[in-house]
Each structure stands twice: as structure tokens, then as C-alpha cells.
Amino acid sequence: MVELTILMPSLNEAETIGICVRKAKSFLERSGVSGEVLIADNGSTDGSQDIARELGARVVHAEQRGYGAALITGINAAEGRFIIMGDSDDSYDFEFLMPFVEELRRGTDLVMGNRFAGGIAADAMPALHRYLGNPVLSFVGRTFFNTPVRDFHCGLRGFSRESVLGLGLISPGMEFASEMVAKASLFGLRITEVPTTLKPDGRTRPPHLRSWRDGWRHLKLLLSYAPHWLFLYPGIVMVAVGAPLFLALLTGPISIFGARLDIAALILAMALAITGSQMVYFYALARLHAVRQGILPATPGFRRLESEVNVDRACAVGAVMMFTGIIAAFTAVGYWLGAGLGDLDPSVIIRPAALSVAGLALGAQTITSGFLWGILDTRR
């Protein structure tokens, strides 16, 4: 039985793939680990596949282009119980993989390499990545997903094939690296880190990585897998600030720390309350969709939300809000009629008008979001 698959994605890596395969084969021979070297080729045109085969590696073809697409193909084709993946550009040393294997044998589901703990050689990592991109994205990932990983984007990592297949990873590009850690954290897999080293790659051509494009794709994925940070928390803050201020200003101007707040603050508070409410609704809808699609797990909090929300309740709450808005609209019209349909004092008419707009907008949002919840919750 094959215990370990050493998996390398490849796209025109003829300069370095031979070195990587030799090191991987050497590790398997010295360690006595039963394993294979697997190349997931992404359509190389420089003979990389032939070099790998001649050195004893198995090669599979990934039809879809992309780092993640190649790795997904390789993971599906792997014969090993465990997989250690790493780039085929000779920046990682495949002769020193035993710390990964030992952690996997202890039952760890995902073992991440930590280049900052193991050592980064001069010129091995661009300063933009070393001091900004990687630390910032790793901090965001730890904050969003409560994971112990301090090097979110290390390309050398080991994992249980069965556990990672169960995550249903789908990202075709470089953001695959973030998706693996995020979903492993969300689904409660056991994760740890081991020190590893990074040296300058052995290629003469530019790397496939594009710093700003791929950095944005990583951040976008992290936000997509953390709807509570993207929608819920900002929405709650907006409602918590906007709603009390709006209600207070409906009765007239107020003073806070010596500052007089009136119509402008009323409009701003109304905007915060409406926008914040919509973001909270977006969170609920995004979470429902993600759970139904198997993207996020169904937590106890989500189960409580699911038991409380339905179309009927949303329509009832929305109807009350809209009725409040209609009453406020009639009040504003009453003021206007009382003035003989002439000019009105803005400080008087703006308050019922603002309440009318807020009630109608929030009511419409609540009802339509309720129906969308029902549509997303419909099971075939």
C-alpha cells in the first residue's frame, strides 16, 4: 500500500523538475516510506513530462489551467494515504519531508510548512510578499478562521488525502492555497505547522505568480468564506450606531459632547440603519447558500437561525415596517395640507418623511430577503 504521494504541479518546469523528482525519490528511498512521486502537469510544452517520467515519476494531465486545478487533479489521482505537495521550481527541498510525515502519522489532517520559522534565503521571497502580502493575508486568515497557521501561503504542505477530498476544494488558481486552509479550519480538521526552508527557485523565466492579482484573489476568497466578517459584523455596527441615533433625532435636534446634530445627522443615521440591515440580511442569505452548497459547515448558530427564519415571519415583520412608513407618509402629507400645500419648515417635514422612507425601505428589504431565503432553502 502506498503511504505517501509527493505531488508537484508543473507548467513548463523543464529546468527544475528533474532536480525536484530526484530529491523526492531520494527522500523515499532513505526514509523507507512507501510512496510515489506524482506530477500534475498543466499543459507543459517544454518536455517537462518526459523528464519526470524518465526519472520514475508518474504524470497526470490537468486539463484546466491553474495552480489549484492542477493540484485538484493530482489529489484525485494520488494513490497515497497522505499527500505532500510542493512547487516543482526547486524552491522547496523535497529531501527533508520527515517532519511532515511524522505529524501526519500522528493523526494531523493538514501540516503546513512555515518558511518564516524555518528560514528564508536571500532573494527567495520578494520583499512585497515577505513583509506585506504574506503577513497581512496570514493575519486576516488567522482572524477570520481562528486557525494556528502563521504562513498561510507556504506551498509545501502535507495532508490526509481523505480529509482534504472531503472539503470539496474548487479554486482553480493560486487562491487554492487559501481555500485549503480556510475550509480545513471551518470544518474542524486538525492543523499544525512545521518549520521549512525556502530558497530562490532555479528557473530563469519569471514565476507564474502575479503579486497584486493573486493577492486580491486570496483576499477575495478569505472574505467569501467568512460572511460574518464581510457582512454580519459591519452590518451590526452600522445598525447599532445608526438606528439609535435615527430614533433620537426623530424627536428633534440633539447635542452630543457639545455638538448639535440635526437634519444632516438624521439622514446619515437613516442611511447607516438601512445599509446595515441589508448587510445583516446578506449574511443570512450568504450563509444559507454556502451551507446548502457544502461550502461552509452548518454550525449550531446557523441551525438556530434556520429554525427562526422563514418567509411568513419575514413578511409579517416587513409588513409592520411598511405600515409604519405609510403612517409616517400620511403624517407628512397632513403637515403639508395644514400649511395650505405651501412651503414647509424643513426641520419639521424631514422627520416624518425620513421615517416614512426608512420604514418602507426596511420593510421592502425584509420581505424580499425573506422570499429569497425561501427560494434558497427550497430542496429538490
Short mmCIF file of C-alpha atoms in Angstrom, two decimals:
data_model
loop_
_atom_site.label_atom_id
_atom_site.label_comp_id
_atom_site.label_asym_id
_atom_site.label_seq_id
_atom_site.Cartn_x
_atom_site.Cartn_y
_atom_site.Cartn_z
CA MET A 1 0.00 0.00 0.00
CA VAL A 2 1.28 3.47 -0.90
CA GLU A 3 1.57 5.62 2.23
CA LEU A 4 2.74 8.89 0.69
CA THR A 5 2.28 10.73 -2.60
CA ILE A 6 4.68 13.59 -3.22
CA LEU A 7 2.68 15.83 -5.53
CA MET A 8 4.07 18.62 -7.70
CA PRO A 9 2.09 20.86 -10.04
CA SER A 10 4.01 21.69 -13.20
CA LEU A 11 3.77 24.09 -16.11
CA ASN A 12 6.92 24.32 -18.22
CA GLU A 13 9.34 23.44 -15.43
CA ALA A 14 11.94 21.56 -17.52
CA GLU A 15 14.78 23.50 -15.85
CA THR A 16 13.97 22.28 -12.35
CA ILE A 17 11.53 19.38 -12.38
CA GLY A 18 14.31 16.80 -12.70
CA ILE A 19 16.03 18.13 -9.58
CA CYS A 20 12.77 18.03 -7.62
CA VAL A 21 11.88 14.49 -8.70
CA ARG A 22 15.37 13.22 -7.81
CA LYS A 23 15.16 14.79 -4.35
CA ALA A 24 11.70 13.36 -3.75
CA LYS A 25 12.77 9.89 -4.87
CA SER A 26 15.86 10.16 -2.69
CA PHE A 27 13.74 11.01 0.33
CA LEU A 28 11.50 7.98 -0.21
CA GLU A 29 14.50 5.66 -0.54
CA ARG A 30 16.35 7.00 2.51
CA SER A 31 13.33 7.20 4.80
CA GLY A 32 11.84 3.85 3.85
CA VAL A 33 8.45 5.50 3.33
CA SER A 34 6.32 3.65 0.80
CA GLY A 35 5.47 6.33 -1.74
CA GLU A 36 5.25 7.72 -5.23
CA VAL A 37 6.17 10.95 -6.97
CA LEU A 38 3.24 12.40 -8.92
CA ILE A 39 3.42 15.29 -11.38
CA ALA A 40 0.17 17.12 -12.17
CA ASP A 41 1.06 18.70 -15.48
CA ASN A 42 -0.86 21.75 -16.61
CA GLY A 43 -0.09 21.54 -20.32
CA SER A 44 3.69 21.92 -20.48
CA THR A 45 5.22 22.39 -23.91
CA ASP A 46 8.90 22.19 -22.90
CA GLY A 47 9.18 18.44 -22.30
CA SER A 48 8.70 18.58 -18.52
CA GLN A 49 6.50 15.47 -18.65
CA ASP A 50 9.14 13.33 -20.35
CA ILE A 51 11.85 14.40 -17.91
CA ALA A 52 9.64 13.45 -14.96
CA ARG A 53 8.70 10.06 -16.43
CA GLU A 54 12.30 9.18 -17.22
CA LEU A 55 13.18 9.74 -13.58
CA GLY A 56 10.41 7.45 -12.33
CA ALA A 57 7.61 9.91 -11.57
CA ARG A 58 4.02 9.32 -12.57
CA VAL A 59 2.47 12.11 -14.66
CA VAL A 60 -1.20 13.05 -14.92
CA HIS A 61 -2.61 15.75 -17.16
CA ALA A 62 -4.73 18.56 -15.69
CA GLU A 63 -7.00 19.82 -18.46
CA GLN A 64 -7.99 23.06 -16.74
CA ARG A 65 -5.22 25.64 -16.43
CA GLY A 66 -4.31 26.95 -13.00
CA TYR A 67 -2.31 26.07 -9.89
CA GLY A 68 -5.37 24.90 -8.00
CA ALA A 69 -6.78 22.98 -10.96
CA ALA A 70 -3.52 21.05 -11.33
CA LEU A 71 -3.43 20.20 -7.63
CA ILE A 72 -7.06 19.09 -7.56
CA THR A 73 -6.32 16.74 -10.47
CA GLY A 74 -3.26 15.42 -8.66
CA ILE A 75 -5.08 14.90 -5.35
CA ASN A 76 -7.78 12.91 -7.09
CA ALA A 77 -5.19 10.79 -8.92
CA ALA A 78 -2.92 10.22 -5.91
CA GLU A 79 -2.55 6.68 -4.57
CA GLY A 80 -1.05 7.62 -1.22
CA ARG A 81 -2.92 7.80 2.07
CA PHE A 82 -1.00 11.02 2.71
CA ILE A 83 -0.01 13.72 0.24
CA ILE A 84 2.81 16.23 0.48
CA MET A 85 2.52 18.93 -2.17
CA GLY A 86 5.22 21.35 -3.21
CA ASP A 87 6.22 23.53 -6.15
CA SER A 88 8.40 21.99 -8.86
CA ASP A 89 10.68 25.05 -9.13
CA ASP A 90 13.31 23.76 -6.65
CA SER A 91 12.49 26.40 -4.04
CA TYR A 92 11.50 23.70 -1.50
CA ASP A 93 13.76 20.81 -0.52
CA PHE A 94 11.96 17.51 -1.05
CA GLU A 95 14.73 15.59 0.74
CA PHE A 96 13.59 16.88 4.16
CA LEU A 97 9.95 15.86 4.45
CA MET A 98 10.05 13.63 7.52
CA PRO A 99 8.59 16.24 9.93
CA PHE A 100 5.51 16.37 7.69
CA VAL A 101 5.21 12.58 7.58
CA GLU A 102 5.59 12.25 11.35
CA GLU A 103 2.82 14.77 12.01
CA LEU A 104 0.53 13.05 9.51
CA ARG A 105 1.16 9.70 11.17
CA ARG A 106 0.13 11.25 14.50
CA GLY A 107 -3.28 11.97 13.03
CA THR A 108 -2.89 15.58 11.92
CA ASP A 109 -5.10 16.32 8.90
CA LEU A 110 -3.14 19.28 7.50
CA VAL A 111 0.54 20.01 8.14
CA MET A 112 1.64 23.42 6.91
CA GLY A 113 5.22 24.43 6.31
CA ASN A 114 6.29 27.66 7.97
CA ARG A 115 9.02 29.41 5.98
CA PHE A 116 9.32 32.24 8.49
CA ALA A 117 10.16 29.71 11.22
CA GLY A 118 12.44 27.55 9.07
CA GLY A 119 14.36 30.21 7.19
CA ILE A 120 14.03 32.22 4.00
CA ALA A 121 17.23 32.56 1.99
CA ALA A 122 18.26 35.88 0.48
CA ASP A 123 16.25 36.74 -2.64
CA ALA A 124 14.00 33.71 -2.15
CA MET A 125 10.88 35.78 -1.47
CA PRO A 126 10.14 39.29 -2.82
CA ALA A 127 10.07 41.96 -0.12
CA LEU A 128 6.46 42.78 -1.03
CA HIS A 129 5.43 39.20 -0.22
CA ARG A 130 7.69 38.78 2.81
CA TYR A 131 6.84 41.98 4.68
CA LEU A 132 3.35 42.88 3.43
CA GLY A 133 1.41 40.34 1.40
CA ASN A 134 2.03 37.13 3.32
CA PRO A 135 1.93 38.62 6.85
CA VAL A 136 -1.25 40.61 6.14
CA LEU A 137 -3.12 37.76 4.46
CA SER A 138 -1.95 35.30 7.12
CA PHE A 139 -3.19 37.68 9.85
CA VAL A 140 -6.54 38.02 8.07
CA GLY A 141 -6.78 34.24 7.77
CA ARG A 142 -5.98 33.65 11.46
CA THR A 143 -8.50 36.30 12.49
CA PHE A 144 -11.30 35.11 10.23
CA PHE A 145 -10.91 31.36 10.77
CA ASN A 146 -9.24 31.05 14.19
CA THR A 147 -6.51 28.87 12.72
CA PRO A 148 -2.96 28.43 14.11
CA VAL A 149 -1.35 28.88 10.68
CA ARG A 150 1.20 31.71 10.53
CA ASP A 151 2.33 31.12 6.95
CA PHE A 152 -0.94 30.83 5.04
CA HIS A 153 0.68 30.60 1.63
CA CYS A 154 3.51 28.17 2.10
CA GLY A 155 3.50 25.92 -0.96
CA LEU A 156 4.95 22.95 0.92
CA ARG A 157 2.27 21.22 2.97
CA GLY A 158 1.12 17.70 3.81
CA PHE A 159 -2.37 16.39 4.38
CA SER A 160 -4.58 13.37 4.65
CA ARG A 161 -5.95 12.70 1.17
CA GLU A 162 -9.31 11.54 2.51
CA SER A 163 -9.73 14.60 4.75
CA VAL A 164 -8.90 17.12 2.02
CA LEU A 165 -11.08 15.37 -0.58
CA GLY A 166 -13.93 15.76 1.91
CA LEU A 167 -13.53 19.54 1.82
CA GLY A 168 -14.65 19.78 -1.82
CA LEU A 169 -11.97 22.28 -2.85
CA ILE A 170 -12.76 24.04 -6.13
CA SER A 171 -10.49 27.08 -6.60
CA PRO A 172 -8.56 26.75 -9.89
CA GLY A 173 -5.96 29.46 -9.28
CA MET A 174 -3.34 30.41 -6.71
CA GLU A 175 -6.10 31.07 -4.16
CA PHE A 176 -6.42 27.28 -3.82
CA ALA A 177 -3.76 27.55 -1.10
CA SER A 178 -6.01 29.81 0.99
CA GLU A 179 -9.13 27.77 0.31
CA MET A 180 -7.50 24.64 1.68
CA VAL A 181 -6.55 26.28 5.00
CA ALA A 182 -9.84 28.17 5.35
CA LYS A 183 -12.06 25.15 4.76
CA ALA A 184 -9.88 22.87 6.86
CA SER A 185 -10.35 25.33 9.74
CA LEU A 186 -14.08 25.75 9.17
CA PHE A 187 -14.71 22.01 9.05
CA GLY A 188 -12.68 21.34 12.19
CA LEU A 189 -9.69 19.48 10.74
CA ARG A 190 -6.61 19.14 12.91
CA ILE A 191 -3.95 21.59 11.66
CA THR A 192 -0.35 22.20 12.69
CA GLU A 193 2.82 23.80 11.31
CA VAL A 194 6.40 22.61 10.97
CA PRO A 195 9.41 24.75 10.05
CA THR A 196 10.58 24.54 6.46
CA THR A 197 13.06 26.44 4.34
CA LEU A 198 12.72 28.45 1.17
CA LYS A 199 15.49 29.19 -1.30
CA PRO A 200 15.48 31.03 -4.64
CA ASP A 201 13.88 28.92 -7.35
CA GLY A 202 16.05 27.53 -10.10
CA ARG A 203 14.16 28.93 -13.08
CA THR A 204 15.42 31.56 -15.48
CA ARG A 205 11.91 32.58 -16.55
CA PRO A 206 9.56 34.77 -14.45
CA PRO A 207 7.28 32.96 -11.97
CA HIS A 208 3.63 32.29 -12.75
CA LEU A 209 2.58 34.24 -9.63
CA ARG A 210 1.28 37.80 -10.17
CA SER A 211 1.55 39.66 -6.86
CA TRP A 212 -1.37 42.10 -6.91
CA ARG A 213 -3.75 39.97 -8.98
CA ASP A 214 -3.19 36.82 -6.96
CA GLY A 215 -3.08 38.72 -3.66
CA TRP A 216 -6.52 40.15 -4.40
CA ARG A 217 -7.81 36.69 -5.33
CA HIS A 218 -6.56 35.32 -2.00
CA LEU A 219 -8.20 38.16 -0.05
CA LYS A 220 -11.43 37.83 -2.02
CA LEU A 221 -11.58 34.13 -1.21
CA LEU A 222 -10.93 34.71 2.50
CA LEU A 223 -13.77 37.23 2.62
CA SER A 224 -16.09 34.92 0.69
CA TYR A 225 -15.53 32.11 3.20
CA ALA A 226 -16.09 34.46 6.15
CA PRO A 227 -19.51 36.08 5.56
CA HIS A 228 -19.72 37.05 9.23
CA TRP A 229 -16.71 39.34 8.72
CA LEU A 230 -17.82 40.53 5.29
CA PHE A 231 -21.49 41.21 6.09
CA LEU A 232 -22.59 40.48 9.65
CA TYR A 233 -20.12 42.39 11.85
CA PRO A 234 -20.05 45.58 9.71
CA GLY A 235 -23.85 45.42 9.43
CA ILE A 236 -24.32 45.10 13.19
CA VAL A 237 -22.02 48.07 13.81
CA MET A 238 -23.94 50.21 11.28
CA VAL A 239 -27.30 49.32 12.81
CA ALA A 240 -26.01 49.77 16.37
CA VAL A 241 -24.82 53.30 15.53
CA GLY A 242 -27.46 54.35 13.01
CA ALA A 243 -30.72 53.06 14.49
CA PRO A 244 -30.48 54.66 17.99
CA LEU A 245 -29.23 57.93 16.52
CA PHE A 246 -32.02 57.95 13.94
CA LEU A 247 -34.73 57.32 16.55
CA ALA A 248 -33.30 60.01 18.82
CA LEU A 249 -33.22 62.59 16.01
CA LEU A 250 -36.84 61.89 15.04
CA THR A 251 -37.92 63.89 18.08
CA GLY A 252 -35.73 66.91 17.23
CA PRO A 253 -32.11 68.08 17.31
CA ILE A 254 -29.83 66.61 19.96
CA SER A 255 -26.43 67.56 21.40
CA ILE A 256 -23.59 65.07 21.84
CA PHE A 257 -20.37 66.25 23.51
CA GLY A 258 -21.30 69.84 22.72
CA ALA A 259 -22.03 69.15 19.02
CA ARG A 260 -25.54 69.89 17.75
CA LEU A 261 -26.89 67.15 15.49
CA ASP A 262 -29.91 67.75 13.27
CA ILE A 263 -31.06 67.04 9.71
CA ALA A 264 -27.73 66.00 8.18
CA ALA A 265 -27.08 63.58 11.04
CA LEU A 266 -30.65 62.26 10.68
CA ILE A 267 -30.09 61.41 7.01
CA LEU A 268 -26.72 59.82 7.74
CA ALA A 269 -28.16 57.75 10.59
CA MET A 270 -31.01 56.58 8.36
CA ALA A 271 -28.53 55.50 5.67
CA LEU A 272 -26.46 53.59 8.24
CA ALA A 273 -29.50 51.79 9.61
CA ILE A 274 -30.84 50.80 6.19
CA THR A 275 -27.47 49.73 4.79
CA GLY A 276 -26.54 47.86 7.95
CA SER A 277 -29.83 45.97 7.97
CA GLN A 278 -29.31 44.93 4.37
CA MET A 279 -25.82 43.66 5.18
CA VAL A 280 -27.21 41.52 8.02
CA TYR A 281 -29.76 40.08 5.57
CA PHE A 282 -26.94 39.43 3.08
CA TYR A 283 -25.09 37.49 5.78
CA ALA A 284 -28.07 35.25 6.46
CA LEU A 285 -28.64 34.59 2.75
CA ALA A 286 -24.94 34.02 2.03
CA ARG A 287 -24.63 31.62 4.95
CA LEU A 288 -27.70 29.66 3.86
CA HIS A 289 -26.40 29.34 0.30
CA ALA A 290 -22.92 28.34 1.48
CA VAL A 291 -24.28 25.62 3.77
CA ARG A 292 -26.62 24.27 1.10
CA GLN A 293 -23.71 24.09 -1.36
CA GLY A 294 -21.38 22.43 1.16
CA ILE A 295 -19.04 25.43 1.14
CA LEU A 296 -19.44 26.16 4.87
CA PRO A 297 -20.43 23.84 7.72
CA ALA A 298 -23.82 24.03 9.43
CA THR A 299 -22.88 25.37 12.86
CA PRO A 300 -25.24 25.35 15.88
CA GLY A 301 -25.69 29.10 15.38
CA PHE A 302 -26.77 28.56 11.80
CA ARG A 303 -29.22 25.84 12.85
CA ARG A 304 -30.83 28.27 15.30
CA LEU A 305 -31.06 30.91 12.57
CA GLU A 306 -32.55 28.36 10.20
CA SER A 307 -35.23 27.40 12.73
CA GLU A 308 -36.24 31.03 13.31
CA VAL A 309 -36.28 32.47 9.78
CA ASN A 310 -39.00 31.76 7.24
CA VAL A 311 -40.97 33.63 4.59
CA ASP A 312 -44.05 34.11 6.78
CA ARG A 313 -42.13 35.77 9.62
CA ALA A 314 -40.18 37.96 7.21
CA CYS A 315 -43.40 39.12 5.58
CA ALA A 316 -45.02 39.83 8.95
CA VAL A 317 -42.07 41.89 10.21
CA GLY A 318 -41.71 43.65 6.85
CA ALA A 319 -45.41 44.49 6.79
CA VAL A 320 -45.16 46.17 10.20
CA MET A 321 -42.20 48.24 8.97
CA MET A 322 -44.00 49.25 5.78
CA PHE A 323 -47.16 50.11 7.70
CA THR A 324 -45.07 52.38 9.95
CA GLY A 325 -43.67 54.03 6.83
CA ILE A 326 -47.14 54.56 5.36
CA ILE A 327 -48.42 56.14 8.60
CA ALA A 328 -45.39 58.45 8.62
CA ALA A 329 -46.07 59.37 4.99
CA PHE A 330 -49.67 60.31 5.80
CA THR A 331 -48.38 62.37 8.72
CA ALA A 332 -46.06 64.28 6.40
CA VAL A 333 -48.92 64.89 3.95
CA GLY A 334 -51.05 66.10 6.87
CA TYR A 335 -48.38 68.69 7.73
CA TRP A 336 -48.35 69.80 4.12
CA LEU A 337 -52.12 70.13 3.94
CA GLY A 338 -52.06 72.05 7.20
CA ALA A 339 -49.70 74.53 5.58
CA GLY A 340 -52.08 75.02 2.68
CA LEU A 341 -49.88 72.99 0.30
CA GLY A 342 -47.27 75.72 0.59
CA ASP A 343 -43.65 75.79 1.74
CA LEU A 344 -42.81 73.81 4.88
CA ASP A 345 -40.15 74.17 7.53
CA PRO A 346 -37.54 71.52 6.53
CA SER A 347 -36.77 70.73 10.15
CA VAL A 348 -40.43 69.74 10.65
CA ILE A 349 -41.29 67.84 7.46
CA ILE A 350 -37.98 65.98 7.19
CA ARG A 351 -38.64 63.83 10.27
CA PRO A 352 -41.88 62.10 9.22
CA ALA A 353 -40.55 61.93 5.67
CA ALA A 354 -37.36 60.21 6.85
CA LEU A 355 -39.34 57.76 8.99
CA SER A 356 -41.54 57.01 6.01
CA VAL A 357 -38.57 56.30 3.74
CA ALA A 358 -36.85 54.17 6.39
CA GLY A 359 -39.97 52.15 7.17
CA LEU A 360 -40.81 51.47 3.51
CA ALA A 361 -37.20 50.63 2.59
CA LEU A 362 -36.63 48.32 5.55
CA GLY A 363 -39.99 46.67 5.04
CA ALA A 364 -39.30 46.00 1.37
CA GLN A 365 -35.84 44.67 2.19
CA THR A 366 -37.20 42.36 4.86
CA ILE A 367 -39.98 40.93 2.70
CA THR A 368 -37.86 40.41 -0.40
CA SER A 369 -34.99 38.94 1.62
CA GLY A 370 -37.49 36.58 3.24
CA PHE A 371 -38.70 35.36 -0.14
CA LEU A 372 -35.10 34.94 -1.35
CA TRP A 373 -34.37 32.92 1.80
CA GLY A 374 -37.32 30.70 0.92
CA ILE A 375 -36.08 30.22 -2.63
CA LEU A 376 -32.55 29.32 -1.48
CA ASP A 377 -33.97 26.99 1.18
CA THR A 378 -36.08 25.05 -1.29
CA ARG A 379 -34.82 21.49 -1.58
CA ARG A 380 -35.24 19.33 -4.65
#
